Coordinates of C-alpha atoms in Angstrom, one line a residue:
M300 CA -10.8 -5.0 -6.3
I301 CA -8.2 -2.8 -8.1
L302 CA -9.9 0.0 -10.0
D303 CA -8.8 0.4 -13.6
L304 CA -8.6 4.1 -14.2
T305 CA -8.0 3.5 -18.0
D306 CA -11.7 2.5 -18.1
D307 CA -13.7 5.7 -18.6
T308 CA -16.7 4.3 -16.7
V309 CA -14.7 3.3 -13.7
L310 CA -12.8 6.6 -13.8
R311 CA -16.1 8.7 -13.8
E312 CA -17.6 6.6 -11.0
L313 CA -14.5 7.1 -8.9
W314 CA -14.4 10.9 -9.7
T315 CA -18.1 11.2 -8.7
V316 CA -17.7 9.3 -5.4
Q317 CA -14.6 11.3 -4.7
R318 CA -16.3 14.7 -5.3
L319 CA -19.3 13.7 -3.1
A320 CA -17.1 12.4 -0.3
Y321 CA -14.7 15.4 -0.2
A322 CA -17.7 17.7 -0.3
V323 CA -18.8 16.1 3.0
E324 CA -15.3 16.6 4.4
A325 CA -15.2 20.2 3.2
E326 CA -18.4 20.9 5.1
L327 CA -16.9 19.2 8.3
I328 CA -13.7 21.2 8.2
G329 CA -15.0 24.4 6.8
F330 CA -12.7 24.5 3.9
D331 CA -13.4 23.7 0.2
G332 CA -9.8 23.9 -1.0
I333 CA -9.3 20.1 -0.7
P334 CA -7.3 19.3 -3.9
P335 CA -9.1 16.2 -5.0
L336 CA -12.4 18.1 -4.7
H337 CA -11.3 20.2 -7.7
E338 CA -9.4 17.5 -9.6
S339 CA -10.3 16.9 -13.3
L340 CA -10.9 13.4 -14.7
D341 CA -7.5 13.6 -16.5
E342 CA -5.7 14.6 -13.3
L343 CA -7.3 11.8 -11.4
R344 CA -6.4 9.3 -14.1
A345 CA -2.7 10.5 -14.0
C346 CA -2.3 10.7 -10.2
G347 CA -0.1 7.6 -10.0
E348 CA -1.9 6.0 -7.1
T349 CA -3.3 2.5 -6.8
F350 CA -7.0 2.5 -6.1
L351 CA -9.0 -0.3 -4.5
G352 CA -12.8 -0.1 -4.7
L353 CA -15.8 -1.7 -3.1
Y354 CA -19.1 -2.0 -4.9
D355 CA -22.6 -2.5 -3.6
G356 CA -25.9 -2.9 -5.4
E357 CA -26.0 0.8 -6.5
G358 CA -22.4 1.0 -7.8
L359 CA -19.1 2.2 -6.4
A360 CA -19.6 2.6 -2.6
G361 CA -16.0 3.6 -1.8
A362 CA -12.4 3.6 -2.7
V363 CA -9.0 3.9 -1.1
S364 CA -5.8 4.9 -2.8
Y365 CA -2.2 4.4 -1.8
V366 CA 1.4 4.7 -2.9
L367 CA 4.1 2.4 -1.6
D368 CA 7.0 4.4 -0.1
G369 CA 9.5 1.7 0.6
S370 CA 7.6 -0.7 2.8
T371 CA 5.2 2.0 4.0
V372 CA 1.7 2.1 2.6
D373 CA 1.1 5.8 2.2
I374 CA -2.7 6.2 2.0
H375 CA -3.6 9.2 -0.2
R376 CA -7.4 9.0 -0.4
L377 CA -10.2 7.2 1.4
V378 CA -13.6 8.1 0.0
V379 CA -17.1 6.7 0.8
H380 CA -20.2 7.6 -1.1
P381 CA -22.5 9.5 1.3
R382 CA -25.3 6.9 0.7
A383 CA -23.0 4.2 2.1
H384 CA -21.8 6.0 5.2
R385 CA -21.8 4.0 8.5
R386 CA -21.9 0.6 6.7
G387 CA -18.2 -0.4 7.4
I388 CA -17.0 0.5 3.9
A389 CA -14.0 2.5 5.0
T390 CA -13.0 -0.3 7.4
K391 CA -13.2 -2.9 4.6
L392 CA -11.2 -0.7 2.3
L393 CA -8.5 -0.2 4.9
D394 CA -8.4 -4.0 5.5
A395 CA -7.8 -4.5 1.8
L396 CA -4.6 -2.5 1.8
P397 CA -1.2 -4.3 1.5
E398 CA 0.5 -5.3 4.7
G399 CA 3.1 -3.1 6.3
P400 CA 3.4 0.2 8.1
Q401 CA 0.8 2.8 7.0
S402 CA 0.5 6.6 7.0
V403 CA -2.4 8.9 6.3
S404 CA -3.4 12.5 6.7
T405 CA -6.9 14.1 7.2
G406 CA -8.4 17.4 8.2
T407 CA -7.9 18.1 11.8
L408 CA -11.6 18.9 12.2
N409 CA -12.7 15.7 10.4
E410 CA -13.6 13.8 13.6
P411 CA -15.3 10.9 11.9
A412 CA -12.0 10.1 10.0
L413 CA -9.9 10.7 13.0
R414 CA -12.1 8.3 15.0
L415 CA -11.8 5.7 12.3
Y416 CA -8.0 5.9 12.1
R417 CA -7.5 6.0 15.8
G418 CA -9.8 3.0 16.2
R419 CA -7.6 1.1 13.8
G420 CA -4.4 1.8 15.7
F421 CA -3.2 4.9 14.0
V422 CA -1.4 7.5 16.2
E423 CA -1.0 11.2 15.5
T424 CA 2.4 12.2 14.3
G425 CA 1.9 15.9 13.7
T426 CA -0.2 18.6 12.1
H427 CA 0.4 21.4 9.7
D428 CA -1.6 24.4 8.6
V429 CA -2.9 24.5 5.0
A430 CA -4.9 27.7 5.2
P431 CA -5.9 30.2 7.9
G432 CA -7.8 28.2 10.5
V433 CA -7.4 24.9 8.6
S434 CA -4.9 22.2 9.5
I435 CA -4.1 18.6 8.5
T436 CA -3.4 15.9 11.0
H437 CA -0.8 13.2 10.0
L438 CA -1.2 9.7 11.5
A439 CA 0.8 6.5 11.3
R440 CA 0.4 2.8 12.2
P441 CA 3.3 0.5 12.5

């Protein structure tokens, strides 16, 4: 389902899940400078991305955001509430994205995310450093 970020309740739910999910990634990669981890509600609302969300009995379980770059689906965020880890939420969210080539980036030390993307046919296209000892891996899927 598309998340309506003009709805304050939906926005706050997404913001909370995002902060919890990126806190887990920050721990995995040893870096808490992940921009969405420090984003305000207003910044999230104005980001210009399309968000798809998946709910369970306790609320928002996860979300994925993307921007279309021509025919390429550029995945900007994929967040899963820690209570919903290992339940296939991320896979279901990726399956809900529009058809076409896809690109995504994640922390090079975020092995769970890299396993997920590789398992879904993504291949690494490069890396770049974002801070001393911290790099981002870029992946794509045709």
